[in-house]
Amino acid sequence: MLPFKLSHVTAGFIAVLVGYTSSVAIIFQAIDRLGATDAQANSWMLVLGLGMGLSTLVLSLGNRMPVLTAWSTPGAALIALSSGLTLPQATGAFILCALLLIATGLSGWFDKLTRLIPDSLANAMLAGILFSFGMKIFDALDTDRTLVLLMGAAYLALRRLAPRYAIAGVFFAGLAYVAATGGFDGASLPLALARPEFVMPEISLPALIGLGLPMFLVTMSSQNMPGVVTLRADGYAPDIGRAITVTGLFSLVLAPFGGYAFNLAAITAAICTGPDADDNPRTRYKAALFAGSFYVVIGLMGATVIGLFLILPGALVLTIA
């Protein structure tokens, strides 16, 4: 008997697919705003994949729970909206953010704060996050109605006939339709491994105050808090202080190479913490292990895999999510 299930693989893959395709464009905007070279841009994608993958593996194995991490999407948005900062100055701000994350994790105050939130309020917060995300399927309907309806029909049929493999079946049904209709015609992928590019941090007070501190605040409020809520909603209670400390340490080590900030995942975590990943809550962490492994592979492949994600139709990604 295999130590894992197909649902572990599919849940992990879908989590990574959604994680990259939903916000990788913001990462590219952030990289462009700081004037990074192509080599530096590839370094960002390398260490972001490695950081998410390795931290997910460390936390999921250590807790035997599906604890997924992610890059800070609002943090990337702040970078993309910044002006007048050089890459070395921004790197100094990334290090400040990482140090604040570590200090927060070690202090334990955030863990105590989250325990004060009633379960009903936590579930309501999660519902708000997932509802707004799920409603995007109607945007997909406007983009490619046939594809969305086909995937919807496949989902309904598979939920009745083979519920554990419904999501995988829907994904492959969508891919088959896109391929049959010529959606991948003319697409090309660069074949190359990414390399890390070190950037010497520069201490700039405007960058620290204008980027480093706000990045820490939005990462805690918009990413780590929903991440904790997601875990709690499915019955998981890891040591949150330790988890934030781990993400802060990865942020600190990888900041000079483009790993600007890591945090607990929410949307992608929900894919691996629910019953679709595994009927047994005790073994759902294996789905997170596959997600972490996929993140590592994507990071190493750099531009090749990112190019693959970018050629997938937006309607397909929104529907599978």
Short mmCIF file of C-alpha atoms in Angstrom, two decimals:
data_model
loop_
_atom_site.label_atom_id
_atom_site.label_comp_id
_atom_site.label_asym_id
_atom_site.label_seq_id
_atom_site.Cartn_x
_atom_site.Cartn_y
_atom_site.Cartn_z
CA MET A 1 0.00 0.00 0.00
CA LEU A 2 1.37 3.40 -0.99
CA PRO A 3 2.15 5.83 1.85
CA PHE A 4 0.21 8.52 0.01
CA LYS A 5 -2.98 8.92 -2.01
CA LEU A 6 -3.64 10.45 -5.41
CA SER A 7 -5.70 13.09 -3.62
CA HIS A 8 -2.53 14.17 -1.78
CA VAL A 9 -0.78 14.74 -5.10
CA THR A 10 -3.69 16.57 -6.75
CA ALA A 11 -4.40 18.77 -3.73
CA GLY A 12 -0.74 19.72 -3.48
CA PHE A 13 -0.53 20.45 -7.19
CA ILE A 14 -3.72 22.51 -7.28
CA ALA A 15 -2.54 24.52 -4.26
CA VAL A 16 0.68 25.39 -6.06
CA LEU A 17 -1.13 26.10 -9.32
CA VAL A 18 -3.50 28.51 -7.61
CA GLY A 19 -0.73 30.07 -5.56
CA TYR A 20 1.40 30.93 -8.57
CA THR A 21 -1.19 31.85 -11.15
CA SER A 22 -3.27 34.01 -8.81
CA SER A 23 -0.48 36.44 -7.93
CA VAL A 24 2.68 35.79 -9.93
CA ALA A 25 1.88 38.83 -12.11
CA ILE A 26 2.20 41.03 -9.02
CA ILE A 27 5.63 39.54 -8.36
CA PHE A 28 6.70 40.41 -11.89
CA GLN A 29 5.46 43.99 -11.39
CA ALA A 30 7.42 44.25 -8.16
CA ILE A 31 10.59 42.97 -9.82
CA ASP A 32 10.17 45.43 -12.70
CA ARG A 33 9.53 48.36 -10.33
CA LEU A 34 12.91 47.80 -8.65
CA GLY A 35 14.72 47.63 -11.98
CA ALA A 36 16.00 44.11 -11.54
CA THR A 37 17.96 42.43 -14.33
CA ASP A 38 16.75 39.20 -15.96
CA ALA A 39 19.24 37.23 -13.86
CA GLN A 40 17.96 38.89 -10.69
CA ALA A 41 14.35 38.25 -11.73
CA ASN A 42 15.13 34.54 -12.19
CA SER A 43 16.82 34.57 -8.77
CA TRP A 44 13.62 35.94 -7.23
CA MET A 45 11.55 33.14 -8.72
CA LEU A 46 14.14 30.57 -7.62
CA VAL A 47 14.30 31.59 -3.97
CA LEU A 48 10.57 32.31 -3.68
CA GLY A 49 9.85 28.74 -4.81
CA LEU A 50 12.55 27.30 -2.57
CA GLY A 51 11.47 29.41 0.39
CA MET A 52 7.82 28.41 0.15
CA GLY A 53 8.66 24.78 -0.54
CA LEU A 54 11.26 24.24 2.17
CA SER A 55 9.36 26.16 4.85
CA THR A 56 6.19 24.21 4.01
CA LEU A 57 8.10 20.93 4.30
CA VAL A 58 9.71 21.94 7.60
CA LEU A 59 6.45 23.10 9.20
CA SER A 60 4.27 20.29 7.85
CA LEU A 61 6.69 17.55 8.84
CA GLY A 62 7.44 19.14 12.19
CA ASN A 63 3.76 19.53 13.12
CA ARG A 64 2.34 16.58 11.17
CA MET A 65 -0.24 19.10 9.94
CA PRO A 66 -0.86 20.69 6.53
CA VAL A 67 0.92 23.98 7.25
CA LEU A 68 1.48 25.73 3.93
CA THR A 69 3.42 28.93 3.45
CA ALA A 70 3.33 31.52 0.67
CA TRP A 71 5.01 34.66 -0.52
CA SER A 72 3.47 37.86 0.81
CA THR A 73 1.14 39.00 -1.96
CA PRO A 74 0.29 42.35 -0.32
CA GLY A 75 4.01 42.78 0.29
CA ALA A 76 4.66 42.36 -3.43
CA ALA A 77 1.90 44.88 -4.15
CA LEU A 78 3.65 47.39 -1.85
CA ILE A 79 6.89 46.87 -3.74
CA ALA A 80 5.10 47.30 -7.08
CA LEU A 81 3.59 50.58 -5.86
CA SER A 82 6.82 51.94 -4.40
CA SER A 83 8.79 54.66 -6.13
CA GLY A 84 12.35 55.87 -6.03
CA LEU A 85 13.79 52.77 -4.38
CA THR A 86 16.76 50.82 -5.68
CA LEU A 87 16.98 47.05 -5.38
CA PRO A 88 19.68 47.24 -2.66
CA GLN A 89 17.55 49.68 -0.65
CA ALA A 90 14.50 47.42 -1.02
CA THR A 91 16.63 44.46 0.08
CA GLY A 92 17.47 46.31 3.28
CA ALA A 93 13.73 46.79 3.84
CA PHE A 94 13.13 43.06 3.24
CA ILE A 95 15.64 42.26 6.00
CA LEU A 96 13.87 44.61 8.43
CA CYS A 97 10.56 42.88 7.67
CA ALA A 98 12.18 39.48 8.26
CA LEU A 99 13.64 40.57 11.60
CA LEU A 100 10.24 41.87 12.72
CA LEU A 101 8.62 38.55 11.73
CA ILE A 102 11.21 36.64 13.76
CA ALA A 103 10.74 38.93 16.76
CA THR A 104 6.96 38.52 16.54
CA GLY A 105 7.22 34.74 16.37
CA LEU A 106 9.63 34.52 19.29
CA SER A 107 7.57 36.88 21.46
CA GLY A 108 4.48 34.68 21.27
CA TRP A 109 2.07 37.64 21.40
CA PHE A 110 0.53 36.91 18.01
CA ASP A 111 -0.27 33.33 19.02
CA LYS A 112 -1.99 34.62 22.16
CA LEU A 113 -3.93 37.18 20.13
CA THR A 114 -5.27 34.57 17.71
CA ARG A 115 -6.47 32.41 20.59
CA LEU A 116 -8.73 35.25 21.70
CA ILE A 117 -10.66 35.15 18.42
CA PRO A 118 -13.94 33.18 18.81
CA ASP A 119 -14.35 30.22 16.48
CA SER A 120 -17.50 31.76 14.99
CA LEU A 121 -15.63 34.94 14.10
CA ALA A 122 -12.70 32.95 12.72
CA ASN A 123 -15.04 30.94 10.50
CA ALA A 124 -16.75 34.12 9.34
CA MET A 125 -13.38 35.61 8.38
CA LEU A 126 -12.51 32.50 6.42
CA ALA A 127 -15.90 32.51 4.72
CA GLY A 128 -15.34 36.08 3.61
CA ILE A 129 -11.96 35.21 2.14
CA LEU A 130 -13.17 32.11 0.32
CA PHE A 131 -16.45 33.65 -0.86
CA SER A 132 -14.77 36.53 -2.67
CA PHE A 133 -12.28 34.10 -4.19
CA GLY A 134 -14.98 31.65 -5.28
CA MET A 135 -17.10 34.35 -6.88
CA LYS A 136 -14.35 34.85 -9.45
CA ILE A 137 -15.77 31.88 -11.34
CA PHE A 138 -18.35 34.31 -12.72
CA ASP A 139 -15.52 36.38 -14.17
CA ALA A 140 -14.31 33.18 -15.78
CA LEU A 141 -17.78 32.62 -17.26
CA ASP A 142 -17.53 35.96 -19.05
CA THR A 143 -14.11 35.00 -20.40
CA ASP A 144 -14.76 31.44 -21.64
CA ARG A 145 -18.26 30.18 -20.92
CA THR A 146 -17.87 26.85 -22.69
CA LEU A 147 -14.72 25.93 -20.78
CA VAL A 148 -16.24 26.84 -17.41
CA LEU A 149 -19.50 24.97 -18.08
CA LEU A 150 -17.59 21.90 -19.26
CA MET A 151 -15.45 21.90 -16.13
CA GLY A 152 -18.54 22.45 -13.98
CA ALA A 153 -20.31 19.50 -15.56
CA ALA A 154 -17.20 17.33 -15.09
CA TYR A 155 -17.10 18.32 -11.43
CA LEU A 156 -20.74 17.40 -10.80
CA ALA A 157 -20.33 14.05 -12.53
CA LEU A 158 -17.07 13.15 -10.79
CA ARG A 159 -18.31 14.22 -7.36
CA ARG A 160 -20.95 11.52 -7.75
CA LEU A 161 -18.88 8.84 -9.46
CA ALA A 162 -15.37 9.37 -8.05
CA PRO A 163 -15.41 12.21 -5.48
CA ARG A 164 -11.81 11.80 -4.36
CA TYR A 165 -10.54 12.40 -7.89
CA ALA A 166 -13.04 15.10 -8.87
CA ILE A 167 -10.60 18.03 -8.80
CA ALA A 168 -7.92 16.17 -10.77
CA GLY A 169 -10.53 15.09 -13.33
CA VAL A 170 -11.84 18.64 -13.70
CA PHE A 171 -8.33 19.97 -14.24
CA PHE A 172 -7.51 17.42 -16.94
CA ALA A 173 -10.88 17.98 -18.59
CA GLY A 174 -10.08 21.68 -18.79
CA LEU A 175 -6.62 21.01 -20.19
CA ALA A 176 -8.06 18.65 -22.81
CA TYR A 177 -10.57 21.27 -23.94
CA VAL A 178 -7.93 24.01 -24.18
CA ALA A 179 -5.62 21.72 -26.16
CA ALA A 180 -8.44 20.61 -28.49
CA THR A 181 -9.43 24.20 -29.22
CA GLY A 182 -5.87 25.32 -29.98
CA GLY A 183 -5.35 27.24 -26.77
CA PHE A 184 -1.74 26.07 -26.49
CA ASP A 185 -0.83 26.61 -30.16
CA GLY A 186 2.27 28.74 -30.61
CA ALA A 187 3.18 28.65 -26.92
CA SER A 188 6.88 28.22 -26.17
CA LEU A 189 8.77 27.61 -22.96
CA PRO A 190 12.36 28.64 -22.14
CA LEU A 191 14.44 25.74 -20.85
CA ALA A 192 16.82 26.88 -18.14
CA LEU A 193 17.64 26.42 -14.47
CA ALA A 194 17.57 29.52 -12.29
CA ARG A 195 20.62 30.72 -10.36
CA PRO A 196 20.73 32.78 -7.16
CA GLU A 197 21.94 36.37 -7.53
CA PHE A 198 23.15 38.08 -4.35
CA VAL A 199 22.24 41.75 -3.82
CA MET A 200 24.12 43.65 -1.12
CA PRO A 201 21.55 45.29 1.17
CA GLU A 202 21.65 49.05 1.57
CA ILE A 203 20.30 50.70 4.70
CA SER A 204 17.97 53.55 3.76
CA LEU A 205 15.67 55.11 6.37
CA PRO A 206 12.96 56.02 3.81
CA ALA A 207 12.99 52.42 2.52
CA LEU A 208 12.84 50.96 6.02
CA ILE A 209 9.94 53.19 7.06
CA GLY A 210 8.17 53.36 3.70
CA LEU A 211 8.50 49.70 2.69
CA GLY A 212 9.95 47.43 5.40
CA LEU A 213 7.57 48.37 8.22
CA PRO A 214 4.38 48.48 6.06
CA MET A 215 5.35 45.13 4.51
CA PHE A 216 5.57 43.58 7.97
CA LEU A 217 2.18 45.01 8.98
CA VAL A 218 0.29 43.88 5.88
CA THR A 219 1.95 40.47 5.96
CA MET A 220 0.79 39.92 9.54
CA SER A 221 -2.74 41.26 9.07
CA SER A 222 -3.56 40.20 5.52
CA GLN A 223 -1.65 36.91 5.32
CA ASN A 224 -0.68 35.40 8.67
CA MET A 225 -3.99 36.12 10.38
CA PRO A 226 -6.10 34.48 7.60
CA GLY A 227 -3.56 31.64 7.55
CA VAL A 228 -4.15 30.94 11.24
CA VAL A 229 -7.93 31.16 10.72
CA THR A 230 -7.76 28.63 7.89
CA LEU A 231 -5.86 26.11 10.02
CA ARG A 232 -8.19 26.56 12.98
CA ALA A 233 -11.30 26.21 10.83
CA ASP A 234 -10.22 22.69 9.87
CA GLY A 235 -9.21 21.72 13.40
CA TYR A 236 -5.44 22.33 13.31
CA ALA A 237 -3.59 24.21 16.04
CA PRO A 238 0.17 24.29 15.39
CA ASP A 239 2.56 26.46 17.37
CA ILE A 240 1.88 29.73 15.53
CA GLY A 241 4.82 31.55 17.10
CA ARG A 242 7.21 28.88 15.87
CA ALA A 243 5.62 28.91 12.42
CA ILE A 244 6.02 32.67 12.05
CA THR A 245 9.59 32.42 13.35
CA VAL A 246 10.37 29.82 10.66
CA THR A 247 8.91 32.01 7.88
CA GLY A 248 10.87 34.96 9.26
CA LEU A 249 14.13 32.99 9.25
CA PHE A 250 13.60 31.92 5.64
CA SER A 251 12.80 35.54 4.76
CA LEU A 252 16.01 36.71 6.45
CA VAL A 253 18.27 34.17 4.75
CA LEU A 254 16.73 34.56 1.28
CA ALA A 255 16.07 38.32 1.28
CA PRO A 256 19.38 39.21 -0.47
CA PHE A 257 18.45 36.86 -3.31
CA GLY A 258 14.83 38.05 -3.78
CA GLY A 259 12.95 36.18 -1.06
CA TYR A 260 11.35 39.36 0.22
CA ALA A 261 8.80 37.89 2.72
CA PHE A 262 7.18 34.54 3.53
CA ASN A 263 4.09 33.88 5.63
CA LEU A 264 1.38 31.35 6.41
CA ALA A 265 -0.87 30.60 3.44
CA ALA A 266 -4.66 30.92 3.55
CA ILE A 267 -6.35 30.23 0.20
CA THR A 268 -3.86 27.60 -0.91
CA ALA A 269 -3.74 26.11 2.58
CA ALA A 270 -7.51 25.55 2.50
CA ILE A 271 -7.01 23.26 -0.50
CA CYS A 272 -4.83 20.94 1.59
CA THR A 273 -6.57 21.20 4.97
CA GLY A 274 -10.03 20.06 3.84
CA PRO A 275 -11.56 16.61 3.26
CA ASP A 276 -10.94 16.74 -0.50
CA ALA A 277 -7.22 16.35 0.26
CA ASP A 278 -7.82 13.35 2.53
CA ASP A 279 -10.72 11.90 4.50
CA ASN A 280 -8.37 11.45 7.46
CA PRO A 281 -7.34 14.79 9.02
CA ARG A 282 -4.22 13.16 10.51
CA THR A 283 -2.71 12.39 7.11
CA ARG A 284 -3.66 15.55 5.23
CA TYR A 285 -0.19 16.90 5.93
CA LYS A 286 0.99 14.65 3.10
CA ALA A 287 -0.84 16.90 0.64
CA ALA A 288 1.18 19.81 2.03
CA LEU A 289 4.37 17.77 1.57
CA PHE A 290 3.57 17.39 -2.12
CA ALA A 291 2.80 21.10 -2.35
CA GLY A 292 6.16 21.91 -0.77
CA SER A 293 7.93 19.53 -3.14
CA PHE A 294 6.21 21.09 -6.16
CA TYR A 295 7.24 24.55 -4.94
CA VAL A 296 10.88 23.44 -4.76
CA VAL A 297 10.78 21.98 -8.28
CA ILE A 298 9.14 25.12 -9.65
CA GLY A 299 11.75 27.28 -7.99
CA LEU A 300 14.61 25.27 -9.48
CA MET A 301 13.06 25.32 -12.94
CA GLY A 302 12.56 29.07 -12.68
CA ALA A 303 11.39 30.69 -15.89
CA THR A 304 10.41 27.40 -17.54
CA VAL A 305 7.68 26.47 -15.09
CA ILE A 306 6.52 30.05 -14.63
CA GLY A 307 6.10 30.24 -18.39
CA LEU A 308 3.99 27.08 -18.24
CA PHE A 309 1.70 28.62 -15.62
CA LEU A 310 1.35 31.82 -17.62
CA ILE A 311 0.11 30.06 -20.77
CA LEU A 312 -2.78 28.44 -18.87
CA PRO A 313 -6.03 30.32 -19.57
CA GLY A 314 -7.16 32.51 -16.71
CA ALA A 315 -10.67 31.00 -16.90
CA LEU A 316 -9.24 27.51 -16.30
CA VAL A 317 -7.31 28.63 -13.22
CA LEU A 318 -10.23 30.52 -11.70
CA THR A 319 -12.59 27.58 -12.25
CA ILE A 320 -10.28 24.93 -10.81
CA ALA A 321 -9.68 27.18 -7.79
#
